[in-house]
Amino acid sequence: MVDAAWVRERLGALVLADVRWFLDGRSGRDAYRAGHLPGAVWVDVDTVLSAPADEVEGRHPLPDPEDFARALGALSVGDGTTVVAYDADGGAYAARLVWLLRSTGRPAALLDGGLAAWEGERETGDVTPVPAVLTPVDWPRDLLRTADEVASGEAVVLDARAADRYSGAAVLPSDKASGHVPGARSAPWAGNLAPDGSFHTPERLRERFRALGVEEGTGVVVYCGSGVTACHDLLALERAGVTGAALYPGSWSAWSADPSRPVATGQEPG
């Protein structure tokens, strides 16, 4: 995490990435054009940070590494570029870009507090990127888990969705079933944030994850609806000092689409 003062001191020396995206279908790009941080480029969750939706792989599969590198290169992100990402939701969507970059050894951080933390001027319209070369890097297998690995019981499984989606009380029309992976523990991404939208301290986050059965050295897998907001929990775990936590990329969109997978409901792990 970096704060707005840190970003302001380095304007022009890093790439600012506006990753606004809305679950209700509003246009993130339109929001970006209406006002964004100076020089920021807009990064689309659906086309840059994800491959096309797939019945087996879920709504937001990981993008092909070459496609990912090409798309970010076109947005001024090159080898050695430091990226600071933000959105209007406390990092819920920007976390996907930051985690993808950090997982492949590239320098990236969230603007703590997101757009609301920026008190300075905003630009409107589109920014014309300066193309750069970003070398493709394969996604690290040790930081990814398959559905079978999630079901193995060998790690603490955290569900980063809102509690009512975890319990099955709330249903997305795109989901084939409602509920959670049996044994998964509810860890909504919003619980990582203080009331002002900034991340809790590392100490507070350690307490949060300890209550969910996570300590340093514990195997952890995180999922959400489609592998996007799970990255918020992954960054919070890193902030808390927990290393090696893995992402289940298909998340609930892939799990619930497979009729052979069991589904649990209610507020407690099934």
PDB file of C-alpha atoms in Angstrom:
ATOM      1  CA  MET A   1       0.000   0.000   0.000  1.00  0.00           C
ATOM      2  CA  VAL A   2       1.115   3.560  -0.685  1.00  0.00           C
ATOM      3  CA  ASP A   3      -0.574   6.780   0.330  1.00  0.00           C
ATOM      4  CA  ALA A   4      -1.542   9.777  -1.769  1.00  0.00           C
ATOM      5  CA  ALA A   5       1.444  11.840  -0.592  1.00  0.00           C
ATOM      6  CA  TRP A   6       3.833   9.116  -1.761  1.00  0.00           C
ATOM      7  CA  VAL A   7       2.140   9.088  -5.168  1.00  0.00           C
ATOM      8  CA  ARG A   8       2.150  12.884  -5.486  1.00  0.00           C
ATOM      9  CA  GLU A   9       5.914  13.013  -4.903  1.00  0.00           C
ATOM     10  CA  ARG A  10       6.450  10.539  -7.753  1.00  0.00           C
ATOM     11  CA  LEU A  11       3.973  11.694 -10.396  1.00  0.00           C
ATOM     12  CA  GLY A  12       5.567  11.106 -13.762  1.00  0.00           C
ATOM     13  CA  ALA A  13       7.898   8.402 -12.438  1.00  0.00           C
ATOM     14  CA  LEU A  14       5.290   5.651 -12.234  1.00  0.00           C
ATOM     15  CA  VAL A  15       2.174   4.487 -14.049  1.00  0.00           C
ATOM     16  CA  LEU A  16      -1.130   5.189 -12.352  1.00  0.00           C
ATOM     17  CA  ALA A  17      -3.792   2.629 -13.218  1.00  0.00           C
ATOM     18  CA  ASP A  18      -7.485   3.401 -12.772  1.00  0.00           C
ATOM     19  CA  VAL A  19      -9.220   0.034 -12.386  1.00  0.00           C
ATOM     20  CA  ARG A  20     -12.777   1.156 -11.745  1.00  0.00           C
ATOM     21  CA  TRP A  21     -15.309  -1.592 -12.444  1.00  0.00           C
ATOM     22  CA  PHE A  22     -18.881  -1.963 -11.271  1.00  0.00           C
ATOM     23  CA  LEU A  23     -20.777  -5.146 -10.501  1.00  0.00           C
ATOM     24  CA  ASP A  24     -24.058  -3.438 -11.427  1.00  0.00           C
ATOM     25  CA  GLY A  25     -22.926  -2.948 -15.036  1.00  0.00           C
ATOM     26  CA  ARG A  26     -22.053   0.746 -14.951  1.00  0.00           C
ATOM     27  CA  SER A  27     -19.153   1.723 -17.171  1.00  0.00           C
ATOM     28  CA  GLY A  28     -15.808   1.967 -15.435  1.00  0.00           C
ATOM     29  CA  ARG A  29     -14.412   3.773 -18.440  1.00  0.00           C
ATOM     30  CA  ASP A  30     -17.118   6.442 -18.307  1.00  0.00           C
ATOM     31  CA  ALA A  31     -16.347   6.980 -14.616  1.00  0.00           C
ATOM     32  CA  TYR A  32     -12.658   7.266 -15.469  1.00  0.00           C
ATOM     33  CA  ARG A  33     -13.307   9.824 -18.200  1.00  0.00           C
ATOM     34  CA  ALA A  34     -15.386  11.925 -15.806  1.00  0.00           C
ATOM     35  CA  GLY A  35     -12.382  12.370 -13.528  1.00  0.00           C
ATOM     36  CA  HIS A  36      -9.200  10.451 -12.742  1.00  0.00           C
ATOM     37  CA  LEU A  37      -5.780  10.951 -11.163  1.00  0.00           C
ATOM     38  CA  PRO A  38      -3.393  13.005 -13.332  1.00  0.00           C
ATOM     39  CA  GLY A  39      -1.907  10.861 -16.080  1.00  0.00           C
ATOM     40  CA  ALA A  40      -3.727   7.691 -15.046  1.00  0.00           C
ATOM     41  CA  VAL A  41      -4.604   5.097 -17.674  1.00  0.00           C
ATOM     42  CA  TRP A  42      -7.776   3.033 -17.459  1.00  0.00           C
ATOM     43  CA  VAL A  43      -7.333  -0.730 -17.111  1.00  0.00           C
ATOM     44  CA  ASP A  44     -10.324  -2.915 -17.948  1.00  0.00           C
ATOM     45  CA  VAL A  45     -10.946  -5.855 -15.601  1.00  0.00           C
ATOM     46  CA  ASP A  46     -12.813  -7.779 -18.308  1.00  0.00           C
ATOM     47  CA  THR A  47     -10.365  -7.488 -21.201  1.00  0.00           C
ATOM     48  CA  VAL A  48      -6.928  -6.693 -19.730  1.00  0.00           C
ATOM     49  CA  LEU A  49      -7.006  -8.485 -16.382  1.00  0.00           C
ATOM     50  CA  SER A  50      -9.037 -11.472 -17.565  1.00  0.00           C
ATOM     51  CA  ALA A  51      -9.442 -13.884 -20.433  1.00  0.00           C
ATOM     52  CA  PRO A  52     -12.942 -14.295 -21.910  1.00  0.00           C
ATOM     53  CA  ALA A  53     -15.487 -15.896 -19.581  1.00  0.00           C
ATOM     54  CA  ASP A  54     -15.580 -19.668 -19.760  1.00  0.00           C
ATOM     55  CA  GLU A  55     -18.013 -22.253 -18.349  1.00  0.00           C
ATOM     56  CA  VAL A  56     -15.145 -24.260 -16.914  1.00  0.00           C
ATOM     57  CA  GLU A  57     -12.663 -21.517 -15.992  1.00  0.00           C
ATOM     58  CA  GLY A  58     -15.222 -19.016 -14.663  1.00  0.00           C
ATOM     59  CA  ARG A  59     -16.260 -15.423 -15.349  1.00  0.00           C
ATOM     60  CA  HIS A  60     -12.770 -13.912 -15.107  1.00  0.00           C
ATOM     61  CA  PRO A  61     -10.109 -16.496 -15.973  1.00  0.00           C
ATOM     62  CA  LEU A  62      -6.503 -15.401 -15.716  1.00  0.00           C
ATOM     63  CA  PRO A  63      -5.416 -13.742 -18.956  1.00  0.00           C
ATOM     64  CA  ASP A  64      -2.868 -15.427 -21.176  1.00  0.00           C
ATOM     65  CA  PRO A  65       0.533 -14.065 -20.040  1.00  0.00           C
ATOM     66  CA  GLU A  66       1.388 -12.827 -23.527  1.00  0.00           C
ATOM     67  CA  ASP A  67      -1.979 -11.098 -23.920  1.00  0.00           C
ATOM     68  CA  PHE A  68      -1.594  -9.552 -20.462  1.00  0.00           C
ATOM     69  CA  ALA A  69       1.897  -8.252 -21.233  1.00  0.00           C
ATOM     70  CA  ARG A  70       0.836  -6.894 -24.620  1.00  0.00           C
ATOM     71  CA  ALA A  71      -2.228  -5.101 -23.211  1.00  0.00           C
ATOM     72  CA  LEU A  72      -0.322  -3.513 -20.334  1.00  0.00           C
ATOM     73  CA  GLY A  73       2.551  -2.568 -22.639  1.00  0.00           C
ATOM     74  CA  ALA A  74       0.052  -0.651 -24.748  1.00  0.00           C
ATOM     75  CA  LEU A  75      -0.921   1.191 -21.539  1.00  0.00           C
ATOM     76  CA  SER A  76       2.639   2.376 -20.779  1.00  0.00           C
ATOM     77  CA  VAL A  77       3.555  -0.479 -18.413  1.00  0.00           C
ATOM     78  CA  GLY A  78       6.992  -1.821 -19.324  1.00  0.00           C
ATOM     79  CA  ASP A  79       9.705  -3.899 -17.711  1.00  0.00           C
ATOM     80  CA  GLY A  80      10.761  -2.136 -14.518  1.00  0.00           C
ATOM     81  CA  THR A  81       7.726   0.183 -14.443  1.00  0.00           C
ATOM     82  CA  THR A  82       6.255   0.804 -11.011  1.00  0.00           C
ATOM     83  CA  VAL A  83       2.448   0.645 -11.104  1.00  0.00           C
ATOM     84  CA  VAL A  84       0.104   2.165  -8.528  1.00  0.00           C
ATOM     85  CA  ALA A  85      -3.495   1.079  -8.994  1.00  0.00           C
ATOM     86  CA  TYR A  86      -6.717   2.417  -7.521  1.00  0.00           C
ATOM     87  CA  ASP A  87     -10.474   2.221  -7.900  1.00  0.00           C
ATOM     88  CA  ALA A  88     -13.505   3.717  -6.163  1.00  0.00           C
ATOM     89  CA  ASP A  89     -14.126   0.694  -3.913  1.00  0.00           C
ATOM     90  CA  GLY A  90     -11.226   0.513  -1.505  1.00  0.00           C
ATOM     91  CA  GLY A  91      -9.098  -1.493  -3.912  1.00  0.00           C
ATOM     92  CA  ALA A  92     -11.616  -4.291  -4.531  1.00  0.00           C
ATOM     93  CA  TYR A  93     -10.838  -4.385  -8.259  1.00  0.00           C
ATOM     94  CA  ALA A  94      -7.468  -2.642  -8.413  1.00  0.00           C
ATOM     95  CA  ALA A  95      -6.146  -5.437  -6.185  1.00  0.00           C
ATOM     96  CA  ARG A  96      -6.440  -7.822  -9.138  1.00  0.00           C
ATOM     97  CA  LEU A  97      -3.898  -5.832 -11.177  1.00  0.00           C
ATOM     98  CA  VAL A  98      -1.572  -5.361  -8.218  1.00  0.00           C
ATOM     99  CA  TRP A  99      -1.622  -9.039  -7.293  1.00  0.00           C
ATOM    100  CA  LEU A 100      -1.082 -10.187 -10.891  1.00  0.00           C
ATOM    101  CA  LEU A 101       1.943  -7.922 -11.189  1.00  0.00           C
ATOM    102  CA  ARG A 102       3.396  -8.734  -7.762  1.00  0.00           C
ATOM    103  CA  SER A 103       2.900 -12.463  -8.254  1.00  0.00           C
ATOM    104  CA  THR A 104       5.215 -12.269 -11.263  1.00  0.00           C
ATOM    105  CA  GLY A 105       7.864 -10.180  -9.505  1.00  0.00           C
ATOM    106  CA  ARG A 106       6.876  -6.755 -10.796  1.00  0.00           C
ATOM    107  CA  PRO A 107       6.672  -3.610  -8.634  1.00  0.00           C
ATOM    108  CA  ALA A 108       3.074  -2.622  -7.930  1.00  0.00           C
ATOM    109  CA  ALA A 109       1.016  -1.226  -5.069  1.00  0.00           C
ATOM    110  CA  LEU A 110      -2.476  -0.081  -4.208  1.00  0.00           C
ATOM    111  CA  LEU A 111      -3.266   3.546  -3.509  1.00  0.00           C
ATOM    112  CA  ASP A 112      -4.514   3.124   0.050  1.00  0.00           C
ATOM    113  CA  GLY A 113      -8.005   4.552   0.306  1.00  0.00           C
ATOM    114  CA  GLY A 114      -8.467   4.583  -3.455  1.00  0.00           C
ATOM    115  CA  LEU A 115      -9.831   7.495  -5.426  1.00  0.00           C
ATOM    116  CA  ALA A 116     -11.340   9.088  -2.320  1.00  0.00           C
ATOM    117  CA  ALA A 117      -7.874   9.454  -0.789  1.00  0.00           C
ATOM    118  CA  TRP A 118      -6.742  11.766  -3.610  1.00  0.00           C
ATOM    119  CA  GLU A 119      -7.459  15.361  -2.601  1.00  0.00           C
ATOM    120  CA  GLY A 120      -5.722  17.032  -5.529  1.00  0.00           C
ATOM    121  CA  GLU A 121      -6.777  17.867  -9.031  1.00  0.00           C
ATOM    122  CA  ARG A 122      -8.299  15.326 -11.386  1.00  0.00           C
ATOM    123  CA  GLU A 123      -8.064  15.070 -15.141  1.00  0.00           C
ATOM    124  CA  THR A 124     -10.953  14.291 -17.423  1.00  0.00           C
ATOM    125  CA  GLY A 125     -11.120  12.421 -20.700  1.00  0.00           C
ATOM    126  CA  ASP A 126      -8.648   9.825 -21.920  1.00  0.00           C
ATOM    127  CA  VAL A 127      -4.884   9.807 -21.478  1.00  0.00           C
ATOM    128  CA  THR A 128      -2.788   8.829 -24.500  1.00  0.00           C
ATOM    129  CA  PRO A 129      -0.409   6.073 -23.317  1.00  0.00           C
ATOM    130  CA  VAL A 130       3.213   5.838 -24.395  1.00  0.00           C
ATOM    131  CA  PRO A 131       3.662   2.206 -25.524  1.00  0.00           C
ATOM    132  CA  ALA A 132       6.247   0.157 -23.639  1.00  0.00           C
ATOM    133  CA  VAL A 133       7.553  -3.405 -23.746  1.00  0.00           C
ATOM    134  CA  LEU A 134       6.503  -5.743 -20.957  1.00  0.00           C
ATOM    135  CA  THR A 135       8.057  -9.200 -21.119  1.00  0.00           C
ATOM    136  CA  PRO A 136       5.501 -12.012 -20.650  1.00  0.00           C
ATOM    137  CA  VAL A 137       5.948 -14.071 -17.488  1.00  0.00           C
ATOM    138  CA  ASP A 138       4.032 -17.271 -16.762  1.00  0.00           C
ATOM    139  CA  TRP A 139       1.678 -17.242 -13.799  1.00  0.00           C
ATOM    140  CA  PRO A 140       3.417 -18.890 -10.829  1.00  0.00           C
ATOM    141  CA  ARG A 141       1.950 -22.331 -10.279  1.00  0.00           C
ATOM    142  CA  ASP A 142       2.750 -22.248  -6.568  1.00  0.00           C
ATOM    143  CA  LEU A 143       0.376 -19.298  -6.079  1.00  0.00           C
ATOM    144  CA  LEU A 144      -2.581 -20.884  -7.898  1.00  0.00           C
ATOM    145  CA  ARG A 145      -4.908 -23.720  -6.913  1.00  0.00           C
ATOM    146  CA  THR A 146      -7.360 -25.865  -8.843  1.00  0.00           C
ATOM    147  CA  ALA A 147     -10.841 -26.821  -7.658  1.00  0.00           C
ATOM    148  CA  ASP A 148      -9.574 -30.269  -6.642  1.00  0.00           C
ATOM    149  CA  GLU A 149      -6.801 -28.688  -4.578  1.00  0.00           C
ATOM    150  CA  VAL A 150      -9.325 -26.396  -2.905  1.00  0.00           C
ATOM    151  CA  ALA A 151     -11.454 -29.429  -2.055  1.00  0.00           C
ATOM    152  CA  SER A 152      -8.525 -31.426  -0.661  1.00  0.00           C
ATOM    153  CA  GLY A 153      -8.747 -29.893   2.800  1.00  0.00           C
ATOM    154  CA  GLU A 154      -4.999 -29.314   2.879  1.00  0.00           C
ATOM    155  CA  ALA A 155      -5.292 -25.546   3.378  1.00  0.00           C
ATOM    156  CA  VAL A 156      -7.466 -22.958   5.059  1.00  0.00           C
ATOM    157  CA  VAL A 157      -9.914 -21.776   2.395  1.00  0.00           C
ATOM    158  CA  LEU A 158     -11.157 -18.194   2.614  1.00  0.00           C
ATOM    159  CA  ASP A 159     -14.207 -16.835   0.772  1.00  0.00           C
ATOM    160  CA  ALA A 160     -13.742 -13.116   0.043  1.00  0.00           C
ATOM    161  CA  ARG A 161     -17.359 -12.461  -1.021  1.00  0.00           C
ATOM    162  CA  ALA A 162     -19.918 -10.608   1.078  1.00  0.00           C
ATOM    163  CA  ALA A 163     -21.386 -12.666   3.908  1.00  0.00           C
ATOM    164  CA  ASP A 164     -24.824 -12.958   2.290  1.00  0.00           C
ATOM    165  CA  ARG A 165     -23.319 -14.445  -0.864  1.00  0.00           C
ATOM    166  CA  TYR A 166     -21.229 -16.827   1.229  1.00  0.00           C
ATOM    167  CA  SER A 167     -24.328 -17.967   3.124  1.00  0.00           C
ATOM    168  CA  GLY A 168     -26.434 -18.322  -0.013  1.00  0.00           C
ATOM    169  CA  ALA A 169     -28.953 -15.657   1.027  1.00  0.00           C
ATOM    170  CA  ALA A 170     -27.930 -13.466  -1.928  1.00  0.00           C
ATOM    171  CA  VAL A 171     -27.697 -14.893  -5.412  1.00  0.00           C
ATOM    172  CA  LEU A 172     -26.033 -13.540  -8.546  1.00  0.00           C
ATOM    173  CA  PRO A 173     -28.038 -14.336 -11.691  1.00  0.00           C
ATOM    174  CA  SER A 174     -24.839 -15.592 -13.319  1.00  0.00           C
ATOM    175  CA  ASP A 175     -24.190 -18.198 -10.608  1.00  0.00           C
ATOM    176  CA  LYS A 176     -25.500 -21.721 -11.080  1.00  0.00           C
ATOM    177  CA  ALA A 177     -25.902 -22.199  -7.334  1.00  0.00           C
ATOM    178  CA  SER A 178     -25.672 -20.099  -4.183  1.00  0.00           C
ATOM    179  CA  GLY A 179     -23.627 -20.809  -1.097  1.00  0.00           C
ATOM    180  CA  HIS A 180     -19.953 -21.606  -0.538  1.00  0.00           C
ATOM    181  CA  VAL A 181     -17.300 -24.259  -0.867  1.00  0.00           C
ATOM    182  CA  PRO A 182     -17.770 -26.707   2.020  1.00  0.00           C
ATOM    183  CA  GLY A 183     -15.258 -25.919   4.740  1.00  0.00           C
ATOM    184  CA  ALA A 184     -14.486 -22.431   3.458  1.00  0.00           C
ATOM    185  CA  ARG A 185     -14.486 -19.606   5.988  1.00  0.00           C
ATOM    186  CA  SER A 186     -16.180 -16.283   5.347  1.00  0.00           C
ATOM    187  CA  ALA A 187     -13.598 -13.480   4.962  1.00  0.00           C
ATOM    188  CA  PRO A 188     -15.322 -10.629   3.069  1.00  0.00           C
ATOM    189  CA  TRP A 189     -12.780  -8.371   1.394  1.00  0.00           C
ATOM    190  CA  ALA A 190     -14.469  -5.289   2.861  1.00  0.00           C
ATOM    191  CA  GLY A 191     -13.415  -6.496   6.320  1.00  0.00           C
ATOM    192  CA  ASN A 192      -9.840  -5.559   5.439  1.00  0.00           C
ATOM    193  CA  LEU A 193     -10.758  -1.865   5.475  1.00  0.00           C
ATOM    194  CA  ALA A 194     -11.173   0.766   8.149  1.00  0.00           C
ATOM    195  CA  PRO A 195     -14.265   3.033   8.044  1.00  0.00           C
ATOM    196  CA  ASP A 196     -12.371   5.611   5.948  1.00  0.00           C
ATOM    197  CA  GLY A 197     -11.690   3.034   3.221  1.00  0.00           C
ATOM    198  CA  SER A 198      -8.002   2.569   3.989  1.00  0.00           C
ATOM    199  CA  PHE A 199      -6.511  -0.799   4.905  1.00  0.00           C
ATOM    200  CA  HIS A 200      -6.373  -1.841   8.522  1.00  0.00           C
ATOM    201  CA  THR A 201      -2.958  -1.941  10.140  1.00  0.00           C
ATOM    202  CA  PRO A 202      -0.891  -5.115   9.750  1.00  0.00           C
ATOM    203  CA  GLU A 203      -1.556  -5.901  13.416  1.00  0.00           C
ATOM    204  CA  ARG A 204      -5.326  -5.611  12.996  1.00  0.00           C
ATOM    205  CA  LEU A 205      -5.210  -7.759   9.871  1.00  0.00           C
ATOM    206  CA  ARG A 206      -3.132 -10.399  11.653  1.00  0.00           C
ATOM    207  CA  GLU A 207      -5.826 -10.550  14.326  1.00  0.00           C
ATOM    208  CA  ARG A 208      -8.520 -10.871  11.681  1.00  0.00           C
ATOM    209  CA  PHE A 209      -6.882 -13.738   9.867  1.00  0.00           C
ATOM    210  CA  ARG A 210      -5.765 -15.457  13.064  1.00  0.00           C
ATOM    211  CA  ALA A 211      -9.430 -15.641  14.070  1.00  0.00           C
ATOM    212  CA  LEU A 212     -10.048 -17.407  10.751  1.00  0.00           C
ATOM    213  CA  GLY A 213      -7.361 -19.997  11.462  1.00  0.00           C
ATOM    214  CA  VAL A 214      -4.528 -18.380   9.540  1.00  0.00           C
ATOM    215  CA  GLU A 215      -1.022 -18.016  10.953  1.00  0.00           C
ATOM    216  CA  GLU A 216       2.339 -17.601   9.234  1.00  0.00           C
ATOM    217  CA  GLY A 217       3.124 -21.004   7.771  1.00  0.00           C
ATOM    218  CA  THR A 218      -0.546 -21.937   7.325  1.00  0.00           C
ATOM    219  CA  GLY A 219      -1.505 -23.004   3.810  1.00  0.00           C
ATOM    220  CA  VAL A 220      -4.162 -20.570   2.552  1.00  0.00           C
ATOM    221  CA  VAL A 221      -6.321 -20.476  -0.575  1.00  0.00           C
ATOM    222  CA  VAL A 222      -8.612 -17.545  -1.350  1.00  0.00           C
ATOM    223  CA  TYR A 223     -11.559 -17.385  -3.729  1.00  0.00           C
ATOM    224  CA  CYS A 224     -14.424 -14.989  -4.414  1.00  0.00           C
ATOM    225  CA  GLY A 225     -17.059 -14.782  -7.137  1.00  0.00           C
ATOM    226  CA  SER A 226     -14.691 -14.886 -10.093  1.00  0.00           C
ATOM    227  CA  GLY A 227     -11.144 -14.430  -8.799  1.00  0.00           C
ATOM    228  CA  VAL A 228     -11.078 -10.617  -8.695  1.00  0.00           C
ATOM    229  CA  THR A 229     -11.889  -9.439  -5.158  1.00  0.00           C
ATOM    230  CA  ALA A 230     -10.082 -12.495  -3.745  1.00  0.00           C
ATOM    231  CA  CYS A 231      -6.920 -10.563  -4.607  1.00  0.00           C
ATOM    232  CA  HIS A 232      -7.927  -7.974  -1.998  1.00  0.00           C
ATOM    233  CA  ASP A 233      -7.691 -10.679   0.681  1.00  0.00           C
ATOM    234  CA  LEU A 234      -4.403 -11.871  -0.803  1.00  0.00           C
ATOM    235  CA  LEU A 235      -2.884  -8.394  -0.498  1.00  0.00           C
ATOM    236  CA  ALA A 236      -4.281  -8.052   3.025  1.00  0.00           C
ATOM    237  CA  LEU A 237      -2.689 -11.384   3.950  1.00  0.00           C
ATOM    238  CA  GLU A 238       0.628 -10.141   2.583  1.00  0.00           C
ATOM    239  CA  ARG A 239       0.249  -6.933   4.605  1.00  0.00           C
ATOM    240  CA  ALA A 240      -0.403  -9.085   7.680  1.00  0.00           C
ATOM    241  CA  GLY A 241       2.843 -10.963   7.091  1.00  0.00           C
ATOM    242  CA  VAL A 242       1.302 -14.156   5.727  1.00  0.00           C
ATOM    243  CA  THR A 243       3.259 -15.282   2.675  1.00  0.00           C
ATOM    244  CA  GLY A 244       2.472 -17.877   0.040  1.00  0.00           C
ATOM    245  CA  ALA A 245      -1.334 -17.556   0.052  1.00  0.00           C
ATOM    246  CA  ALA A 246      -2.782 -18.845  -3.228  1.00  0.00           C
ATOM    247  CA  LEU A 247      -5.649 -17.863  -5.524  1.00  0.00           C
ATOM    248  CA  TYR A 248      -8.343 -20.197  -6.854  1.00  0.00           C
ATOM    249  CA  PRO A 249      -8.828 -18.320 -10.151  1.00  0.00           C
ATOM    250  CA  GLY A 250     -12.131 -19.871 -11.200  1.00  0.00           C
ATOM    251  CA  SER A 251     -13.614 -19.151  -7.777  1.00  0.00           C
ATOM    252  CA  TRP A 252     -17.341 -19.568  -7.172  1.00  0.00           C
ATOM    253  CA  SER A 253     -18.262 -18.945 -10.817  1.00  0.00           C
ATOM    254  CA  ALA A 254     -16.349 -22.076 -11.814  1.00  0.00           C
ATOM    255  CA  TRP A 255     -17.114 -24.159  -8.717  1.00  0.00           C
ATOM    256  CA  SER A 256     -20.874 -23.577  -8.897  1.00  0.00           C
ATOM    257  CA  ALA A 257     -20.953 -24.306 -12.640  1.00  0.00           C
ATOM    258  CA  ASP A 258     -19.738 -27.875 -11.999  1.00  0.00           C
ATOM    259  CA  PRO A 259     -22.709 -29.993 -10.833  1.00  0.00           C
ATOM    260  CA  SER A 260     -20.339 -32.537  -9.292  1.00  0.00           C
ATOM    261  CA  ARG A 261     -19.089 -29.997  -6.735  1.00  0.00           C
ATOM    262  CA  PRO A 262     -20.844 -29.893  -3.333  1.00  0.00           C
ATOM    263  CA  VAL A 263     -22.346 -26.659  -2.079  1.00  0.00           C
ATOM    264  CA  ALA A 264     -22.741 -25.548   1.534  1.00  0.00           C
ATOM    265  CA  THR A 265     -25.057 -22.807   2.812  1.00  0.00           C
ATOM    266  CA  GLY A 266     -25.406 -20.860   6.018  1.00  0.00           C
ATOM    267  CA  GLN A 267     -23.060 -18.647   7.981  1.00  0.00           C
ATOM    268  CA  GLU A 268     -20.757 -21.405   9.237  1.00  0.00           C
ATOM    269  CA  PRO A 269     -18.315 -23.501   7.197  1.00  0.00           C
ATOM    270  CA  GLY A 270     -20.208 -26.408   5.669  1.00  0.00           C
TER     271      GLY A 270
END
